[in-house]
mmCIF file of C-alpha atoms in Angstrom:
data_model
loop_
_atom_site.group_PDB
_atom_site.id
_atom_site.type_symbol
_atom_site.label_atom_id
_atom_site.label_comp_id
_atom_site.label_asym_id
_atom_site.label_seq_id
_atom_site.Cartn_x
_atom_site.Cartn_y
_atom_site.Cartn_z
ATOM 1 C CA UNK I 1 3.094 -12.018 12.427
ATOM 2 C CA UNK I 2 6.613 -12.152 10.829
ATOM 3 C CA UNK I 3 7.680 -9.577 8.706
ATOM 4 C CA UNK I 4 10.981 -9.843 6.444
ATOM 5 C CA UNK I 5 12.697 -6.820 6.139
ATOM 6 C CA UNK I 6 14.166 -7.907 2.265
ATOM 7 C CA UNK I 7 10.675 -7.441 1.094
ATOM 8 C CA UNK I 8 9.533 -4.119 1.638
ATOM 9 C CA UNK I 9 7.539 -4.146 -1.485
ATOM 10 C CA UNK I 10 5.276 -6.734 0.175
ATOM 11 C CA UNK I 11 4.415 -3.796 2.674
ATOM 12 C CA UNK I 12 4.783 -0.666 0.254
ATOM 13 C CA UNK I 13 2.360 -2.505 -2.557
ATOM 14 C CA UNK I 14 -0.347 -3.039 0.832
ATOM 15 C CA UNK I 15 0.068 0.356 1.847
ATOM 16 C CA UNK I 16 -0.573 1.980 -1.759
ATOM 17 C CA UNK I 17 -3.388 -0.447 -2.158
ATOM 18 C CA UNK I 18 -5.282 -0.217 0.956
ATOM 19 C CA UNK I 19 -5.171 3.673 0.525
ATOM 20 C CA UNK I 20 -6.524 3.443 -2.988
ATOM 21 C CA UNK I 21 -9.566 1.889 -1.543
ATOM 22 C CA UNK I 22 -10.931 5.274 -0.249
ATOM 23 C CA UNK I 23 -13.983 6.050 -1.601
ATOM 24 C CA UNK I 24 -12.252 9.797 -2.049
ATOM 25 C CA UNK I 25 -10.084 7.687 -4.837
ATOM 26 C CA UNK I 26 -12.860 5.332 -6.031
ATOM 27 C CA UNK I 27 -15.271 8.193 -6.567
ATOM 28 C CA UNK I 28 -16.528 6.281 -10.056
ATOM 29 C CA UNK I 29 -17.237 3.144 -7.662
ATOM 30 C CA UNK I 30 -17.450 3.725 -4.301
ATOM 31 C CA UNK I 31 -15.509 2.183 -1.263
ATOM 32 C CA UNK I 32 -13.587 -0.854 -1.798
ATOM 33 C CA UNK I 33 -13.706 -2.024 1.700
ATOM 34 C CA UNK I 34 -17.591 -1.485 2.577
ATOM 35 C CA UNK I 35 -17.774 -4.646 5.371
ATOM 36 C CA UNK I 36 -15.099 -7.308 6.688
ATOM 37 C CA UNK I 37 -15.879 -9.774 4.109
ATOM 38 C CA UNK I 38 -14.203 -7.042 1.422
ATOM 39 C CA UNK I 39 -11.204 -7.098 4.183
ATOM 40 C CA UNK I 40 -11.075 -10.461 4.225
ATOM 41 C CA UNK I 41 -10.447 -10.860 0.658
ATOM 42 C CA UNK I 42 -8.386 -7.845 0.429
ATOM 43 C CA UNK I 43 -6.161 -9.353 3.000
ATOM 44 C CA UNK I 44 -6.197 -12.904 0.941
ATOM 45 C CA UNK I 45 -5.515 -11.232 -2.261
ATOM 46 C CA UNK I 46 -2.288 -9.264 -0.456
ATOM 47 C CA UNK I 47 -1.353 -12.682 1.025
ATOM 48 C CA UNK I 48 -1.212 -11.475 4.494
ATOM 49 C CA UNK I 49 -1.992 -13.648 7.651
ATOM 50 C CA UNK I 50 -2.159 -11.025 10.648
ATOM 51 C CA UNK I 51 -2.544 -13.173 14.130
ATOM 52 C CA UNK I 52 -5.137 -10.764 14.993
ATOM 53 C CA UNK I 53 -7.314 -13.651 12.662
ATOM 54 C CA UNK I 54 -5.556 -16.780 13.594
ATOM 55 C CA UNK I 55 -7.824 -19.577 13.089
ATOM 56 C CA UNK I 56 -9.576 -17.984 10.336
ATOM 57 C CA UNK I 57 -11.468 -15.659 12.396
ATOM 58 C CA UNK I 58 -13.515 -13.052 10.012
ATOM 59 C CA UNK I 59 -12.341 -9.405 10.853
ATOM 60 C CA UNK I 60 -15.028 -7.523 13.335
ATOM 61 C CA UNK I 61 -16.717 -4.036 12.347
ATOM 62 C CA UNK I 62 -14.930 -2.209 14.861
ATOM 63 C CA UNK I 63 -11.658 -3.667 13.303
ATOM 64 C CA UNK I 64 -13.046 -2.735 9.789
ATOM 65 C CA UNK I 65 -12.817 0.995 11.173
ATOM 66 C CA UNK I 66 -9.249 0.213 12.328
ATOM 67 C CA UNK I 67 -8.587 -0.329 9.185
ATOM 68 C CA UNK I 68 -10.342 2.667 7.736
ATOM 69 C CA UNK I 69 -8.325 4.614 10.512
ATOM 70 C CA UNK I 70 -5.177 3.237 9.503
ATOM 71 C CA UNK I 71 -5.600 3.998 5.399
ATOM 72 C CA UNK I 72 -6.151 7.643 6.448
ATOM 73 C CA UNK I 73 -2.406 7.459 8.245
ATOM 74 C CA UNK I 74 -0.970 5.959 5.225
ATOM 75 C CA UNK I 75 -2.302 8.400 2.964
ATOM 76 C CA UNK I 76 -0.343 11.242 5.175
ATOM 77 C CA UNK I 77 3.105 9.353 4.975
ATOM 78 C CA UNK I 78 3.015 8.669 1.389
ATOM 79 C CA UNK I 79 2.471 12.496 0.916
ATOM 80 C CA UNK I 80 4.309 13.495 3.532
ATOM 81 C CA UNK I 81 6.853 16.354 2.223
ATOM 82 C CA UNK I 82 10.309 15.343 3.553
ATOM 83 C CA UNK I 83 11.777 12.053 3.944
ATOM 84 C CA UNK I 84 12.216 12.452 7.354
ATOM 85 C CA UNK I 85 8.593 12.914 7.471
ATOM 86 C CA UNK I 86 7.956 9.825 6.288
ATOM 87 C CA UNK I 87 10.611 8.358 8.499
ATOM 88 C CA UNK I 88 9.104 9.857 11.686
ATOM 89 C CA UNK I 89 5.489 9.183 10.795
ATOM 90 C CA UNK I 90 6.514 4.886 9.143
ATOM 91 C CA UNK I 91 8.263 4.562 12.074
ATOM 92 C CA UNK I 92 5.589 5.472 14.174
ATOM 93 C CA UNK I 93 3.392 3.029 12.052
ATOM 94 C CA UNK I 94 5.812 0.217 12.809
ATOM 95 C CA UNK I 95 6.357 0.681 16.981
ATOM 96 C CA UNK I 96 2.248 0.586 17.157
ATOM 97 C CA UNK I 97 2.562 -3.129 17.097
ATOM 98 C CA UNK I 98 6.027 -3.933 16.220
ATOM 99 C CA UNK I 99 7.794 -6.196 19.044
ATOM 100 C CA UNK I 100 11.444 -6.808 18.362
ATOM 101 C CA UNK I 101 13.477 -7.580 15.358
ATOM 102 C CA UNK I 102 15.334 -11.025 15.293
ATOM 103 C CA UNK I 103 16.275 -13.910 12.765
ATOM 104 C CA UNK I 104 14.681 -16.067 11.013
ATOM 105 C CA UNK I 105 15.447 -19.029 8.425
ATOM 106 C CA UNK I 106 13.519 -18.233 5.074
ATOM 107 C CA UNK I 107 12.229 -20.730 2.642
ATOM 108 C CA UNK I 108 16.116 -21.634 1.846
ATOM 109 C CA UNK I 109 17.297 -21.960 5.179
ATOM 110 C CA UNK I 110 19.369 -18.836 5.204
ATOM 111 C CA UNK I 111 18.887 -16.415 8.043
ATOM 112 C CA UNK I 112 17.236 -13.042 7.763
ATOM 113 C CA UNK I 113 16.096 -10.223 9.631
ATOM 114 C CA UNK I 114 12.311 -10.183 10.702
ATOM 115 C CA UNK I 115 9.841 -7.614 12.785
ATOM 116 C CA UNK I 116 7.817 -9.836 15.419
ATOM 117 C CA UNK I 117 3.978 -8.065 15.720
ATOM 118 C CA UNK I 118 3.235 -8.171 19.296
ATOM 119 C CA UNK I 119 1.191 -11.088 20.732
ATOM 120 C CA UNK I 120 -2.382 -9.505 21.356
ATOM 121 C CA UNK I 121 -1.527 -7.149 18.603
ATOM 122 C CA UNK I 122 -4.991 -5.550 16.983
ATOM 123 C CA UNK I 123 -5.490 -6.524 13.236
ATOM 124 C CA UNK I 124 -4.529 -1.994 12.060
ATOM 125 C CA UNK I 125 -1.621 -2.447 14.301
ATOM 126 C CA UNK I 126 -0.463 -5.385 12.334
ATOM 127 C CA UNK I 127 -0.811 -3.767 9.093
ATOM 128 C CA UNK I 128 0.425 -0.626 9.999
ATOM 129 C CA UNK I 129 3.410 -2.094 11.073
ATOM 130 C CA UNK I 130 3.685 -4.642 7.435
ATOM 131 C CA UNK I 131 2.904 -0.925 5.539
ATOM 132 C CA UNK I 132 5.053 0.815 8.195
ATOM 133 C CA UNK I 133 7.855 -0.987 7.593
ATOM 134 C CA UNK I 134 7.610 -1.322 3.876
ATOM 135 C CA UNK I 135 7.833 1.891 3.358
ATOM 136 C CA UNK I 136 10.934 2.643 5.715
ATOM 137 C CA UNK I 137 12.314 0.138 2.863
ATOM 138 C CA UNK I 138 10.863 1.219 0.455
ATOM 139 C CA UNK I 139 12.553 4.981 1.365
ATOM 140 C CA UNK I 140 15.722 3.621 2.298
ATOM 141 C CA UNK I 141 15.771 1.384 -1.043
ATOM 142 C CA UNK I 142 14.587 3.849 -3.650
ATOM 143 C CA UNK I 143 13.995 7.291 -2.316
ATOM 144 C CA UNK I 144 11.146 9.575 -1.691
ATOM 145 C CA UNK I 145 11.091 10.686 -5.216
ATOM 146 C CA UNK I 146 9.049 7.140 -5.321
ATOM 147 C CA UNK I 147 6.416 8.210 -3.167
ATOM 148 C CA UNK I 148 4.129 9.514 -5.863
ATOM 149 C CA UNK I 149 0.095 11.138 -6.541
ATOM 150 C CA UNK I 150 -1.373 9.364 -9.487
ATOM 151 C CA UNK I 151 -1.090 11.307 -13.067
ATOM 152 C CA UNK I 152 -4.702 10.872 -13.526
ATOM 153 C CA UNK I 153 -6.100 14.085 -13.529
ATOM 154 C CA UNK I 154 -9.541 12.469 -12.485
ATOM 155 C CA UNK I 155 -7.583 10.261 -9.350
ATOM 156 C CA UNK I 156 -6.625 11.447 -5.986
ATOM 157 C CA UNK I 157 -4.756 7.981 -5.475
ATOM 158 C CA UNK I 158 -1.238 7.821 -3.747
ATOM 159 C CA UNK I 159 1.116 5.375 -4.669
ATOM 160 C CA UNK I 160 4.613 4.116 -4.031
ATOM 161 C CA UNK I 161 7.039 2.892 -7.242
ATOM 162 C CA UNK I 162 8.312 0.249 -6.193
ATOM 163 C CA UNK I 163 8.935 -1.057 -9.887
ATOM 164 C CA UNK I 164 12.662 -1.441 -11.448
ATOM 165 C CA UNK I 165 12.697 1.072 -13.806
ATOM 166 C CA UNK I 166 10.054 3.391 -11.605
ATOM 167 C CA UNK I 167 8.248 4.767 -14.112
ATOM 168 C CA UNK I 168 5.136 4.195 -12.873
ATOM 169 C CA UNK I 169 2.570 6.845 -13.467
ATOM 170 C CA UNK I 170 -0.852 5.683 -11.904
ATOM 171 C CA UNK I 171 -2.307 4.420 -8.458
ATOM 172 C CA UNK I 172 -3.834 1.805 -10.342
ATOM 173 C CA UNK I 173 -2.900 0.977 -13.753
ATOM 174 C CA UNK I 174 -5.395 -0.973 -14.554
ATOM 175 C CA UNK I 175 -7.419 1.770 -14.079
ATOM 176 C CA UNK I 176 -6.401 5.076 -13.850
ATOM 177 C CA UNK I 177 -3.859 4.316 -16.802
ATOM 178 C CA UNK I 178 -6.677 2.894 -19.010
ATOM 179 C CA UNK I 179 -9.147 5.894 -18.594
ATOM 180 C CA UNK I 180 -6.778 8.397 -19.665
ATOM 181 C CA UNK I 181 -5.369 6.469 -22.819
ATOM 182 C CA UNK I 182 -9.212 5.584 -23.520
ATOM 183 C CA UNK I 183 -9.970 9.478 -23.022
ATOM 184 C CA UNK I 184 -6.799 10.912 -24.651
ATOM 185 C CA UNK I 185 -7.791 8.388 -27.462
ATOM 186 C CA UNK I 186 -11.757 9.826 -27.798
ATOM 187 C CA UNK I 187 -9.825 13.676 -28.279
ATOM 188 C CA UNK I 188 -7.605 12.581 -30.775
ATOM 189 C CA UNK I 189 -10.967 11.127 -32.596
ATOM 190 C CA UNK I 190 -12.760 13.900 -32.306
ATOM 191 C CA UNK I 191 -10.054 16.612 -33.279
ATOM 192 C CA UNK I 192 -9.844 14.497 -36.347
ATOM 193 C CA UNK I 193 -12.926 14.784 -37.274
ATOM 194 C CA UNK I 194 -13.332 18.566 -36.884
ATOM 195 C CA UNK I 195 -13.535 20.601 -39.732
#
């Protein structure tokens, strides 16, 4: 697998969203990666190809638990305390399968920097190096200050801003976001109706 170092989002997005499918974050629905068929779309819905499933090769159980493994990592760099923690600990991420930088022509033809995966590369190592090395960009690009807990006092998600303005608030938006406008909504209803 190629990755492009100008998109580190690509890699910080993955990392925030594969450790928001804990079931420690999803306590209201459970674990959002149960059995490789919820990898497999997971994977199609990040747009990522690893070689580890060339040929369209269904991810095993035992790489399912990779997986697992790996979310637990990513969980401990994004709230890792110092940026050289981070660096230390995304760098590590990235050398597990990472095989060499070189260049590349991108959809335009120009030329840009790329991290090979090694050949036999497992399918974690391939994503901890994508996460691993979105997140060294995503430090080096915006700062640690970006590397956030969700503001949902019902969430224990983790999640990296990698919007423009980065004032991002919530793991998942969607979600986390929702529940406490719908709950801060139901107090101000209630106070209101108090005597």
């Amino acid at each position: 697998m190629k990755i492009a170092f100008i998109n580190y989002r690509h890699g910080a997005e993955l990392a925030t969203d594969l450790v928001n499918t804990s079931a420690m974050v999803r306590r209201a629905t459970g674990e959002a990666l149960p059995g490789p068929a919820a990898l497999t779309r997971f994977l199609a819905e990040h747009e990522v190809r690893p070689d580890a499933l060339a040929g369209g090769r269904q991810p095993a159980e035992e790489e399912l638990a990779g997986v697992h493994a790996l979310r637990t990592e990513l969980r401990a760099v994004l709230e890792a305390r110092t940026e050289h923690d981070v660096v230390d600990a995304a760098t590590t991420l990235v050398m597990r399968a990472g095989a060499g930088v070189g260049l590349a022509p991108d959809e335009e033809g120009r030329w840009q920097w790329y991290l090979a995966t090694a050949p036999k590369a497992t399918l974690a190592g391939e994503l901890a190096a994508l996460a691993g090395a979105g997140l060294l960009g995503a430090l080096r690009t915006l700062g640690h200050d970006r590397f956030r807990r969700c503001a949902s006092p019902e969430c224990e998600g983790m999640f990296v801003d990698t919007s423009r303005a980065g004032r991002r608030r919530y793991c998942m938006p969607e979600l986390c976001g929702n529940r406490l406008n719908v709950a801060n909504h139901r107090a101000r209803k209630l106070g209101a109706q108090s005597p």
